[in-house]
Structures are given as C-alpha cells and as structure tokens.
XYZ file of C-alpha atoms in Angstrom:
553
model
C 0.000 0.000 0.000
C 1.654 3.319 -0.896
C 2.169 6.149 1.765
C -0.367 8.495 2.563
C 0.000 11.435 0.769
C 0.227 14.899 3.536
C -2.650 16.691 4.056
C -2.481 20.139 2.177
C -2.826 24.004 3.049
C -3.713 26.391 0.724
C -2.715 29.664 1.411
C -4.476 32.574 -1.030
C -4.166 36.396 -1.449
C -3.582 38.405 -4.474
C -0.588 40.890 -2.917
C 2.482 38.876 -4.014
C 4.990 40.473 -1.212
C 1.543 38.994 1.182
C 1.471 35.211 -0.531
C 5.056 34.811 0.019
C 5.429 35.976 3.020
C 2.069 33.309 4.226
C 4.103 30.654 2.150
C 7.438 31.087 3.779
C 6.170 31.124 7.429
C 3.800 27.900 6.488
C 6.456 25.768 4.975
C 8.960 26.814 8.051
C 6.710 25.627 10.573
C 4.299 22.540 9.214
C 6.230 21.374 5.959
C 7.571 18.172 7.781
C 3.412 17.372 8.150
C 1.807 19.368 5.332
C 2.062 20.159 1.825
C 1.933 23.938 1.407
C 0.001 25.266 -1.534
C -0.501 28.600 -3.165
C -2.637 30.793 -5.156
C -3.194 34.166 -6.363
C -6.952 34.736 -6.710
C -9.975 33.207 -5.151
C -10.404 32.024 -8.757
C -7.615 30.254 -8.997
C -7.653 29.051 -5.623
C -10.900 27.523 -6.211
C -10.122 25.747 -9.333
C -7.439 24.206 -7.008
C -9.671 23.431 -4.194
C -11.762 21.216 -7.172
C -9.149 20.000 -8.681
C -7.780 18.332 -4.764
C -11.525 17.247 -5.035
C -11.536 15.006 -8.053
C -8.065 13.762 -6.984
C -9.200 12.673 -3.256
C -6.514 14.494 -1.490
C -7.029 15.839 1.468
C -7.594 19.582 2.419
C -6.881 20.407 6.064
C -7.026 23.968 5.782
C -7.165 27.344 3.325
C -5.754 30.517 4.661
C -7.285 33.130 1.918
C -7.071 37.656 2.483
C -10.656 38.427 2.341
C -10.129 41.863 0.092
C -9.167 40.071 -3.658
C -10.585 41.272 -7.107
C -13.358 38.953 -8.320
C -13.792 36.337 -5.760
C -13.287 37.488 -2.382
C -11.806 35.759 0.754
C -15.038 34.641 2.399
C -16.916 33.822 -0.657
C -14.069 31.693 -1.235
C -14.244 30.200 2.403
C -17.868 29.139 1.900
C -17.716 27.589 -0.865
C -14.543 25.333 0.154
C -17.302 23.982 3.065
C -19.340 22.584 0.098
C -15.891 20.879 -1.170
C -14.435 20.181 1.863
C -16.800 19.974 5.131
C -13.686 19.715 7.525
C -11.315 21.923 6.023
C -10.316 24.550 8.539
C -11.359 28.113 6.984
C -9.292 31.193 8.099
C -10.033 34.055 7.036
C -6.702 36.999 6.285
C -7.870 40.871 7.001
C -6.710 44.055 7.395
C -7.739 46.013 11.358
C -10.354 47.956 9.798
C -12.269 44.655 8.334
C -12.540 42.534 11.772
C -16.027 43.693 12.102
C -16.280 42.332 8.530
C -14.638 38.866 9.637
C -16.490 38.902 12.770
C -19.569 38.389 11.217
C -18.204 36.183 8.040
C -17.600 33.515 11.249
C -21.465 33.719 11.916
C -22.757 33.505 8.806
C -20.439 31.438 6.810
C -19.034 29.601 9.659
C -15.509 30.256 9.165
C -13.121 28.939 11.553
C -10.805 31.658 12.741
C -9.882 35.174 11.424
C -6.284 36.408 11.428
C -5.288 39.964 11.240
C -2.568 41.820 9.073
C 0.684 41.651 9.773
C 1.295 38.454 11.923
C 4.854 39.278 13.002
C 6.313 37.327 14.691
C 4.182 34.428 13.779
C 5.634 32.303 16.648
C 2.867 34.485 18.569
C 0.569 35.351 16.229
C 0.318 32.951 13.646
C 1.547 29.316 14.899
C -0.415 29.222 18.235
C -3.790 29.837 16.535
C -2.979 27.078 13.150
C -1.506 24.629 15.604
C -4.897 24.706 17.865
C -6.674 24.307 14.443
C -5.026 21.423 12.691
C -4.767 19.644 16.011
C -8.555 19.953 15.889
C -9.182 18.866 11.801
C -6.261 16.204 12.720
C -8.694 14.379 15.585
C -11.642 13.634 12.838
C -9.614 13.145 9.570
C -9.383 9.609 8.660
C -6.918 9.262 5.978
C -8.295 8.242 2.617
C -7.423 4.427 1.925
C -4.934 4.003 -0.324
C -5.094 1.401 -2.438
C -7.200 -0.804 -4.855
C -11.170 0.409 -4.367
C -14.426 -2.358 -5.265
C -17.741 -0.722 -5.558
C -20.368 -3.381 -6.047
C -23.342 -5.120 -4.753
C -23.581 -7.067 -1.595
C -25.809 -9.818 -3.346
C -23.773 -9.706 -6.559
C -21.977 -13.214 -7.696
C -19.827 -10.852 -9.653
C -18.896 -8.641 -6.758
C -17.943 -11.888 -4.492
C -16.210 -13.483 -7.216
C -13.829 -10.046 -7.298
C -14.149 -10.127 -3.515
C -12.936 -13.687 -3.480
C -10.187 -13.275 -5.904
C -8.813 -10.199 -4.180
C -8.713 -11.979 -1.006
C -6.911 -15.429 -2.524
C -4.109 -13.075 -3.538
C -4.191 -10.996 -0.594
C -4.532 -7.552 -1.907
C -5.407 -4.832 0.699
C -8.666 -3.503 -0.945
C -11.307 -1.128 0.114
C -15.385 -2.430 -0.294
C -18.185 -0.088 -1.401
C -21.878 -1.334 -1.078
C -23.087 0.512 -3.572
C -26.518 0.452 -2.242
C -25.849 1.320 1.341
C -22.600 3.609 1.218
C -22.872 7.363 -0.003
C -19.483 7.213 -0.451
C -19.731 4.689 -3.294
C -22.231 6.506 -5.151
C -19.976 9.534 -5.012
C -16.852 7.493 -5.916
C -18.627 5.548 -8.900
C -20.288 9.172 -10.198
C -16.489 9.953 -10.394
C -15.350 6.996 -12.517
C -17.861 8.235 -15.393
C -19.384 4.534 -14.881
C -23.364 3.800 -13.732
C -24.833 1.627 -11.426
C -25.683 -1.074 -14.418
C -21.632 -0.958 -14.953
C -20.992 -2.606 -11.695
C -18.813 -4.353 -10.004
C -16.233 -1.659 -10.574
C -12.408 -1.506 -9.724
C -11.235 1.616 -8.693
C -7.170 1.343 -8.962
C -4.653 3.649 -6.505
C -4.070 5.547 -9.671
C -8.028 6.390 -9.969
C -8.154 4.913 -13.161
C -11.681 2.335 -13.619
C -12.564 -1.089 -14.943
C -16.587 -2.240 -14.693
C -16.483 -5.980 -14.174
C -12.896 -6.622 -15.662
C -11.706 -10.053 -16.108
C -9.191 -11.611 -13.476
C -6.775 -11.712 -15.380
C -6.771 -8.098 -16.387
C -6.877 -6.951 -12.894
C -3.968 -9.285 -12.394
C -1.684 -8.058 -14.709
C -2.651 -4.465 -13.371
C -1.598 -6.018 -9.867
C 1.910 -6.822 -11.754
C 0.840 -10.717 -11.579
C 2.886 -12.163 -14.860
C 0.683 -13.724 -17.578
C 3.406 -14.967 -19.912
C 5.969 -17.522 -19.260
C 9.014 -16.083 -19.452
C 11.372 -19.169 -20.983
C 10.928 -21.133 -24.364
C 11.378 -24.288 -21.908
C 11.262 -25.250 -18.427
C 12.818 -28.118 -16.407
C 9.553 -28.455 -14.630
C 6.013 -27.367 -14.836
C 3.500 -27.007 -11.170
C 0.066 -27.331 -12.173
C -1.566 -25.923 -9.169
C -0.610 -23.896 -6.317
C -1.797 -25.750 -3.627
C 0.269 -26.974 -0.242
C 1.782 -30.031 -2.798
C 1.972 -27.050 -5.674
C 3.913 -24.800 -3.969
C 6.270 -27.516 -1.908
C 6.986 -28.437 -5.283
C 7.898 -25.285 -6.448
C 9.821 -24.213 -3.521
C 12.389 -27.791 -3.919
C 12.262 -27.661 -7.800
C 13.566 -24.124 -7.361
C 15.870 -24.601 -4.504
C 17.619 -27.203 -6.327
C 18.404 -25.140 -9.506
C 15.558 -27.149 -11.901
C 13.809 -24.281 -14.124
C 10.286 -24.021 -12.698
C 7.020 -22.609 -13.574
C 3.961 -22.786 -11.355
C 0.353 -22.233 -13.458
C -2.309 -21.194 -10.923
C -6.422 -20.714 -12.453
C -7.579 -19.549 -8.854
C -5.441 -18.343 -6.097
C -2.771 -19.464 -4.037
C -3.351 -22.380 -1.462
C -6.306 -24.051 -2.983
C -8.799 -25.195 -0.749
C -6.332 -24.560 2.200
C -6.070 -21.484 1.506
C -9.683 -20.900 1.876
C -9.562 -21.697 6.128
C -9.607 -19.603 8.748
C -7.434 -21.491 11.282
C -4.773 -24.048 10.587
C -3.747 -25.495 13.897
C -2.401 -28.803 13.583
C 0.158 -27.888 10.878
C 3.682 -29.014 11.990
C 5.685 -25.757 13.774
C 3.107 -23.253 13.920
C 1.589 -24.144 17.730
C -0.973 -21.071 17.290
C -2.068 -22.173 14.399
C -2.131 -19.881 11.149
C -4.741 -19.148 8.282
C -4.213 -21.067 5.448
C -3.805 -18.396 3.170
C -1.201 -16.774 5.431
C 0.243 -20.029 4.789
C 0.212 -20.082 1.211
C 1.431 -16.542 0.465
C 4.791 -17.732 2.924
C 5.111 -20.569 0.399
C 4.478 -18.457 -2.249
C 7.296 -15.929 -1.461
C 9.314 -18.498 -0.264
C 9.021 -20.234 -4.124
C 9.304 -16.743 -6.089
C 12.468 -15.817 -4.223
C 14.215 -19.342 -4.610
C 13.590 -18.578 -8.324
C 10.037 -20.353 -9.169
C 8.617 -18.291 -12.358
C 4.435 -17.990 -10.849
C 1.824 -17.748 -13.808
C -1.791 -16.718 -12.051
C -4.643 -16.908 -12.655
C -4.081 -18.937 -15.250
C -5.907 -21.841 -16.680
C -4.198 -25.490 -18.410
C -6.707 -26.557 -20.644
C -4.924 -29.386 -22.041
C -1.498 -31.153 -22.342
C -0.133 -33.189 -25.132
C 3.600 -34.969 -25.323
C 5.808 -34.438 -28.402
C 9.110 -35.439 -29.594
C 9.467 -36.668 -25.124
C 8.523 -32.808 -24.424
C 5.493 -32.051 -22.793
C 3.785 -29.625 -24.381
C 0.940 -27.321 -22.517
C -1.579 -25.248 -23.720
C -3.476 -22.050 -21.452
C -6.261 -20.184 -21.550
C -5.743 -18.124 -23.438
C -4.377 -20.207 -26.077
C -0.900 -19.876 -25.818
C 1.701 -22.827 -25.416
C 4.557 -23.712 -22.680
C 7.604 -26.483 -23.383
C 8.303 -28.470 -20.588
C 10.643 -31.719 -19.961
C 8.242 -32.579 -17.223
C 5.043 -32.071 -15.263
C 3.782 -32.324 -11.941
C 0.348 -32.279 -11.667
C -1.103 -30.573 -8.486
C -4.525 -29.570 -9.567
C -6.493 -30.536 -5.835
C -9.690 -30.462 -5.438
C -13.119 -28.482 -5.839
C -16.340 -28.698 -3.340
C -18.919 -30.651 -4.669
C -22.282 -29.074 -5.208
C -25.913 -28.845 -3.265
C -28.205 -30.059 -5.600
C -31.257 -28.569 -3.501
C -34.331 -26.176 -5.315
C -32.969 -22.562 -5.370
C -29.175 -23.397 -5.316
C -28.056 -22.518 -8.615
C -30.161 -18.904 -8.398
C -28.534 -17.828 -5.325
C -25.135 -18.814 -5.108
C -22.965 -16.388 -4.467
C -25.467 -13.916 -3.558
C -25.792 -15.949 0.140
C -24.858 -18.917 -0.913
C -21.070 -19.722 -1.027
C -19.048 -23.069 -1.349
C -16.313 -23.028 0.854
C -15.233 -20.816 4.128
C -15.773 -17.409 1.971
C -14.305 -15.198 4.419
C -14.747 -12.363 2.334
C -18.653 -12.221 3.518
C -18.542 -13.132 6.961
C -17.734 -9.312 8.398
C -21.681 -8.961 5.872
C -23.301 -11.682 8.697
C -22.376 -9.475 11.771
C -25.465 -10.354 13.979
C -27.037 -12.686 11.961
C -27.904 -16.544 11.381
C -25.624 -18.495 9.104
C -25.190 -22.205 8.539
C -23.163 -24.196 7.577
C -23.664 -27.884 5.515
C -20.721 -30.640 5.797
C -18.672 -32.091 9.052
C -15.131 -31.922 7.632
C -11.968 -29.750 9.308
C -13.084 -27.093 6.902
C -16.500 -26.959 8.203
C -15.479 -26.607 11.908
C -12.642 -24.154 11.224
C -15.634 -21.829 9.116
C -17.833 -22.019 12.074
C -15.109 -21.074 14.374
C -14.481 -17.726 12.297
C -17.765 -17.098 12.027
C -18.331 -17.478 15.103
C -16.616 -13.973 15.886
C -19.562 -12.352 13.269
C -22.494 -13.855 13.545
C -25.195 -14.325 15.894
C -25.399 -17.790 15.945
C -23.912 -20.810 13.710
C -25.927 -24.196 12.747
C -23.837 -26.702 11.510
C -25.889 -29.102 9.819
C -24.683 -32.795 9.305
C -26.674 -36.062 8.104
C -24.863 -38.240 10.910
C -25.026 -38.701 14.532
C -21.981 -37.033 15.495
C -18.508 -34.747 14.033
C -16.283 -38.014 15.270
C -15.678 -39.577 12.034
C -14.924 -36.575 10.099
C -13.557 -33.627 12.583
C -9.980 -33.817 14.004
C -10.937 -33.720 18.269
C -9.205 -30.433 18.671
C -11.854 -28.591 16.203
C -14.832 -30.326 18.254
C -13.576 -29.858 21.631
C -13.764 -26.042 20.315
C -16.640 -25.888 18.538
C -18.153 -27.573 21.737
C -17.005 -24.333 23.957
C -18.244 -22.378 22.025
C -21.872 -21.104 23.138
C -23.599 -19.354 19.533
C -22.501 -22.583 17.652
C -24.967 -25.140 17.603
C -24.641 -28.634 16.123
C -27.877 -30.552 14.264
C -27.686 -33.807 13.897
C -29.115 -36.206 11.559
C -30.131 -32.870 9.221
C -29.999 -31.646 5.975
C -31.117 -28.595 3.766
C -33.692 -29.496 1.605
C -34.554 -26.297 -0.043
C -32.983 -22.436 -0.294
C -35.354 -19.652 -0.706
C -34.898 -15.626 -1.351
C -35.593 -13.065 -3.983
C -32.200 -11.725 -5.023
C -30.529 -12.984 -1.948
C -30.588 -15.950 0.549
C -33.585 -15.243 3.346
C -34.446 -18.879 4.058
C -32.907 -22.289 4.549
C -36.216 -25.196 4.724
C -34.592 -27.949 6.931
C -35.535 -32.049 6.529
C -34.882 -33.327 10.229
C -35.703 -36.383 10.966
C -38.575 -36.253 8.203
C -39.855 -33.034 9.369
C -39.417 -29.220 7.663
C -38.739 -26.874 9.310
C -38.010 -23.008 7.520
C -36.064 -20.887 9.380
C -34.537 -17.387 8.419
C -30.963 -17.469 7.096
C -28.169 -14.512 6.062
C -25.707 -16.741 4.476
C -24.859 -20.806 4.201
C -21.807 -22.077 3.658
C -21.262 -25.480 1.763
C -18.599 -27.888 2.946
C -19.799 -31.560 1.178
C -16.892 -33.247 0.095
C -14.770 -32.319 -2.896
C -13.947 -33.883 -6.382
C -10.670 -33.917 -8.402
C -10.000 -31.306 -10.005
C -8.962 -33.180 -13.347
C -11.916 -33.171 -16.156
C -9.227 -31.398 -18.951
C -6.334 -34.522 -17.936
C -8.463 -37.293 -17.545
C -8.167 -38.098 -21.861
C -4.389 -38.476 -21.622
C -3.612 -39.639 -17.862
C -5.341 -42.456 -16.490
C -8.064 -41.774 -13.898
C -9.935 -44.232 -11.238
C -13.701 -44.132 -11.459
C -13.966 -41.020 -9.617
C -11.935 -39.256 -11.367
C -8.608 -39.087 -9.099
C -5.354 -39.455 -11.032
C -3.630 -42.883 -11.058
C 0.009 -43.024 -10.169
C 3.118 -45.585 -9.146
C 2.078 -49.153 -8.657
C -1.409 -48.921 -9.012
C -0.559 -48.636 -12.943
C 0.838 -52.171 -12.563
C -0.654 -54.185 -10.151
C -4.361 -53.550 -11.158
C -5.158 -55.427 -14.205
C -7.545 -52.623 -15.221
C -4.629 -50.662 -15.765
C -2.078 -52.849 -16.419
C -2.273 -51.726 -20.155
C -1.650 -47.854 -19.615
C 1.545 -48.627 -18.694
C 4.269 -49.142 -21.722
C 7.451 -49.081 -20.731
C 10.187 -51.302 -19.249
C 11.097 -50.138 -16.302
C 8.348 -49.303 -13.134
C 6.747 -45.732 -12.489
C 8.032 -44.338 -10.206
C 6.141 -44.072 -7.151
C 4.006 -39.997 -7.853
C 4.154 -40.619 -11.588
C 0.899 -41.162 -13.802
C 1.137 -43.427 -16.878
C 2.567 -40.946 -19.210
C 6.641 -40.696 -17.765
C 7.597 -37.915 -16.614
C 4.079 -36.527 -15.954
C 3.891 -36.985 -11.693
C 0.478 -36.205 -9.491
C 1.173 -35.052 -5.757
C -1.757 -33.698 -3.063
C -5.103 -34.468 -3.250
C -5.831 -34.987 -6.897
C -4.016 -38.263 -6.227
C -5.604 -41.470 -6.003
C -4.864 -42.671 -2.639
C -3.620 -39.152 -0.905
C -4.630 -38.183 2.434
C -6.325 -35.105 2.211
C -4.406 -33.205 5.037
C -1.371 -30.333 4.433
C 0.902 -31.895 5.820
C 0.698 -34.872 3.542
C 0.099 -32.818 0.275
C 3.058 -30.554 0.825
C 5.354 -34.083 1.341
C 3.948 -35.512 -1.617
C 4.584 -32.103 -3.329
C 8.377 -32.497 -2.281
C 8.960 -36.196 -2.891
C 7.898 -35.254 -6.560
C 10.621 -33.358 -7.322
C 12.890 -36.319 -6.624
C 11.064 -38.027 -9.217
C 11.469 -35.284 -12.120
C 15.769 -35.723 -11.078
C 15.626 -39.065 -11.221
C 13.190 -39.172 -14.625
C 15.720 -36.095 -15.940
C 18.895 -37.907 -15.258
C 17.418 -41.056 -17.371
C-alpha cells in the first residue's frame, strides 16, 4: 500500500509580497506534516480546491485575504465547506475589516480570522494554526490508499472479485453501492453507472466495470506470460503439494514454472485457522500459509503464472507440451500435476439462483464481516467446516452446523470439536440436511428435513462444505483416472489389471508418476492421498525427486 500522501494548506491572497510571506512562514513551521500550496486569486484558488476534489486528497485547511478582485476571501471560504466539510477556513484581514470577519464567522461559519501583519508568527500565527489542525487532525481519517471495489452485496460478480482479491491478498477497500454514499460519489467519479458494476477503482483512480481476473492481475503486476521457451519443470496448481513443489524444484536449480487458475493455497487457503500444521503451535490461516510458500518459491527462483488456466497437455518429440487459456503454449521436460480439489455441489431447489449472492461453497471469508449479527449455517462435518464455524463465530449471531450423521467423530480432528463444543452461539444438528434455499435476489431462508420433518427458518448466508472432487476433467483423456476421477500413479498402474495396459514401458513408475513418464500427481488430486497439508506438501516435495531421477534417465 503506498504512503499516505500529507494533508495540504492552501494559502491565497492576491498581494504577491503577502502570498510569500504566508508561504514562507507555512512551509517553516508545518512542511515536515503538510504540503503547502498557493494561489493568487480566489479564482484560482478555487479551481485548485476542485481540482484536490476530483483527486481525493485531502484539504486540512485554506488561509485566503478576504479583500481580492473577483472572488473574495469569504466567498471563497464558503464555498470550500461545500468541497471540503472539515477543512479549517481562516479568514486573512486588514484592522479595519474585523467587524467584517467577525460576522463572516457567523454567517459562513468560518473557523478563525487572522489579522494583518502576523509578526512574529511564533505568537501570532503558529499558536492559533496549531490549535486548528490539532482539531481537523482528531476527525480526519486518511483516505485508503489502495485498490477500491464498488459493487453489490448480493452480486456473484462482486464476491467473485471479492474472493479473488482476497486469494491473492490484496489490501482492498469495499463499497456497497446500495448502502454507502461514499460509493455513489466514488462511482459518479469513474464516469461509470450503477448497471456498470462491479467496478475496480485502482490507486491511480483509473476504472474497470467488471474486468476479467486476469486483467486486474496483470494491473496487480501478476505475470501472464511464461518467461522461458522451456522449463525443467512445470506445477500445475498452487496448492500446499503445488507450492512444496515449487519451492524444492527451485531450490535445487531445476527451471520451474507454477500455473495457478484460482489463487494461491487451494482449498487450504480458503480456512480460517490451521492449527495442527507441523511448527506453527498457534495455528495460522491457510492463506497466510500459502502466500509464505508463495514468497518463499518466487524468491528461490520459481517463475508464478496466475490466474491462469491449463486446458490441455499433449507430449511431443518426449517434451510435454501445454496449452493455457488463453491459447498460448509452454515447453516443458516434465510435469507435476497438483490440480487438488473443488467442493462438490448442493443439488437442492434454489441453489443454482442464489449462489454467491448468500450462498457460497467453501469458508468465503470475504462475507462473513456482511453476517455481523445474523444466522448463518453451515452444511458438511469436515476440518473445513469446523474451522468456518469457528471464524464465524466472531460475526455472527449464531452458527448451525448441519450434518446427516449422529456425530462430528468420524470426520472432525478432536481439537476442532472440543472447540466448537465451547463455544456457546454454535450449535450442532444432527441427523439434518437442507432441503430447499429460498430468497428473492438474496438468501432469506434455509427449509430444513430433520428427521422427516421441515422446518423453515430465516438465514443470512450458508456455507457449503460436502466433500470435494478432483480437479482433473481437462487430464483425464491423456492420464489415467480411477472411477472417480482421481489421477492414477506408481504401482497402481501395474498391479491392477484394469490398468495394467496404460503402462508401456520397461522399467516401473516411479512411485508420484501417472502413466505418461515424466508426468507426476502429488496432493489431493491423487488417487490414494490423504487429504491433510501436511501430507500434500510431502507428496509435493517427494515429486521433485522423481522429475531428477526421470531427468537424469
């Protein structure tokens, strides 16, 4: 985020022997804290005063002579209130016009009036501007400085931008359009209309209505071209495994590129809490976690490509060759593959309509600040569920977690229900499930089947945690896949006759590698995998022993 820019004061007075003498004394006492401005005519001093408008900067006060050709000193000073409510307004006169000022500071609500000549001004100038900025400095709130989002609270377009921001951890400011004033003003200023939104405001003031991800990426200096004609090794995936792989291919001097079509972390990245991850005994969020590894990869010399989509991957002359989004091609002597997972979806009436206008797979921690007060729930019994209810916790008024089973035993690590247990506005139901979503443009209703009964109940938000599927529809055609779609590595190519066939070559696959050599799966897009960090960022490492042993062949 760039440094605030210093507050300004405008001094004003059409004497030039006057205006330099008011800029001299200014800058010698408050130039360490203020930018010092001049002018030479109300006129001109307004046009300023506009102009520090339309550029957001802020105005802490204008020190203007009240006796100027044209537009005089308080005229000036009243309409700088209309511009800028909290500016300090001072007004500069001569002895024989105090009766003048006197009544300029009841009518026009000036702030101070300050009488010809101020020598020395470490008595009669100072003292009095001191008292004032100290005053304008105890209200003024600095004007964020960095990327803006004016949207919709219910918009799936808005979250999705929410959602990416977040993944990649970019300090942004939100505007409800419909709620905030300051939005309306903000959006009036970008020349775009309510229809245009979502719109990206950048530190630079510059617009885009409802860019792509990728366009706001590159703006956010993420690279969209591979750099290389051909790498050593190619991550698909930036997930615990994607990165771990990065971080060792890169450590150990093998030319890497990692292609991400999300954000960093995958699924991990998504939770609140990590607390059973090996040297971290407070635990840490998970994309905290992934933006470590992330650094930790780019500055080992990993080459980062995101968001960026493989779409498919063919082998030629023993290279592997991949193709992107958007349709260009990247050489590659081999591949690890560490595309994860993806949540599976609630095939209830209403889903489709409202998701991501109240309904939202995964923790979505974007929206929970947007449930302050309210009733959420959340479907599934996994780690994932429990550490979303514990962060929501914080927000909302109460959280259901609802669960077709018994208990959160056979799916929960102990530590996440011995917590969820303790804590009082989290309340487990048992043998449930949602049966039906209702709302207009947003979620207002959840319809509950327990135990055979409905029950509706008012809902701000529900949160879908119901098991996940590989993330491998574009691979499945060239690597082998089990039934459910999870990638097929090592043995498994050998030993099960189904299979047998897929493998052509004379000696064994190596333990991570599919049936095409040099093409290895790690994490949880793995047949076989345990879906945990720990494991996927192992598996991620152990792969890159496999691409040196498959290069050195």
């Amino acid at each position: 985020m760039a440094a605030t820019k210093k507050p300004i004061l405008l001094a004003v007075d059409d004497d030039a022997q006057v205006l330099n003498a008011i800029e001299r004394d200014l800058r010698q006492e408050f130039r360490r804290d203020y930018r010092v401005l001049r002018a030479s005519s109300g006129e001109e001093a307004l046009s300023t005063i506009q102009e520090l408008q339309q550029r957001e900067e802020p105005l802490a006060l204008v020190l203007a002579d009240q006796r100027m050709p044209g537009l005089q000193g308080v005229e000036l000073l009243e309409q700088t209130r209309q511009l800028f409510p909290d500016a300090k307004r001072v007004l500069l006169t001569a002895y024989a016009d105090t009766e003048a000022a006197i009544r300029a500071i009841n009518h026009a609500r000036l702030d101070y009036y300050l009488i010809k000549p101020w020598d020395p001004p470490q008595e009669l100038l100072y003292p009095t501007l001191h008292d004032l900025l100290a005053s304008w400095q105890a209200t003024y709130r600095p004007r964020f400085q960095g990327l803006r989002l004016i949207g919709f609270q219910w918009s799936p377009l808005s979250h999705e931008l929410k959602d990416f921001l977040a993944g990649y951890m970019v300090a942004f400011q939100w505007f409800d359009f419909e709620t905030n004033a300051e939005a309306q003003a903000l959006l009036t200023r970008t020349g775009f209309t309510p229809a245009d939104l979502p719109v990206v405001v950048f530190e630079d003031n510059t617009a885009l209505s409802n860019p792509e991800r990728s366009v706001v990426a590159e703006r956010l200096g993420l690279p969209q071209k591979a750099s290389q004609e051909l790498y050593d090794v190619v991550v698909i995936g930036a997930g615990p495994a994607g990165l771990a792989a990065a971080v060792y291919g890169a450590s150990e001097g093998l030319r890497t590129l990692v292609v991400e079509r999300m954000a960093p972390g995958g699924q991990a990245g998504t939770s609140s809490r990590i607390e059973n991850y090996l040297g971290f005994p407070t635990g840490l969020s998970g994309s905290e976690l992934a933006h470590r590894a992330w650094s930790q990869a780019v500055r080992l010399g990993a080459e980062l490509l995101a968001p960026q989509e493989v779409t498919g991957l063919r082998v030629q002359d023993g290279y592997k060759i991949l193709t992107l989004g958007n349709d260009m091609e990247v050489k590659t002597r081999a591949v690890v593959l560490t595309t994860g997972v993806s949540y599976r979806t609630l095939e209830v009436p209403g889903i489709h309509q409202l998701t991501g206008a109240g309904v939202y797979y995964g923790a979505a921690r974007t929206e929970a600040r947007s449930c302050d007060e309210q009733d959420v729930y959340i479907v599934g019994g996994g780690n994932s569920a429990g550490q979303a209810a514990m962060y929501l916790a914080t927000y909302a008024r109460r959280v259901f977690i609802v669960i077709r089973g018994s208990s959160l035993a056979a799916s929960m690590s102990a530590y996440l229900i011995d917590q969820i247990g303790q804590t009082p506005n989290i309340e487990l139901l048992t043998h449930t499930q949602v049966a039906e979503v209702r709302g207009n443009d947003h979620l207002q209703e959840v319809v509950l089947n327990r135990n055979g009964q409905l029950e509706e109940r008012p809902a701000r938000a529900l949160f879908i945690f119901i098991g996940a599927k590989p993330s491998t529809e574009w691979i499945c055609n060239t690597v082998v896949c089990d039934g459910k779609g999870f990638l097929l590595t090592g043995r498994d190519l050998v030993t099960d006759p189904r299979y047998a066939e897929s493998w052509k070559h004379s000696r064994e696959p190596y333990l991570l590698e599919t049936c095409v050599p040099g093409v290895f799966a790690a994490g949880d897009s793995r047949a076989g995998a345990m879906a945990r960090v720990a494991s996927a960022v192992g598996e991620g490492s152990m792969a890159i022993k496999f691409v040196h042993q498959y290069l050195d062949e």
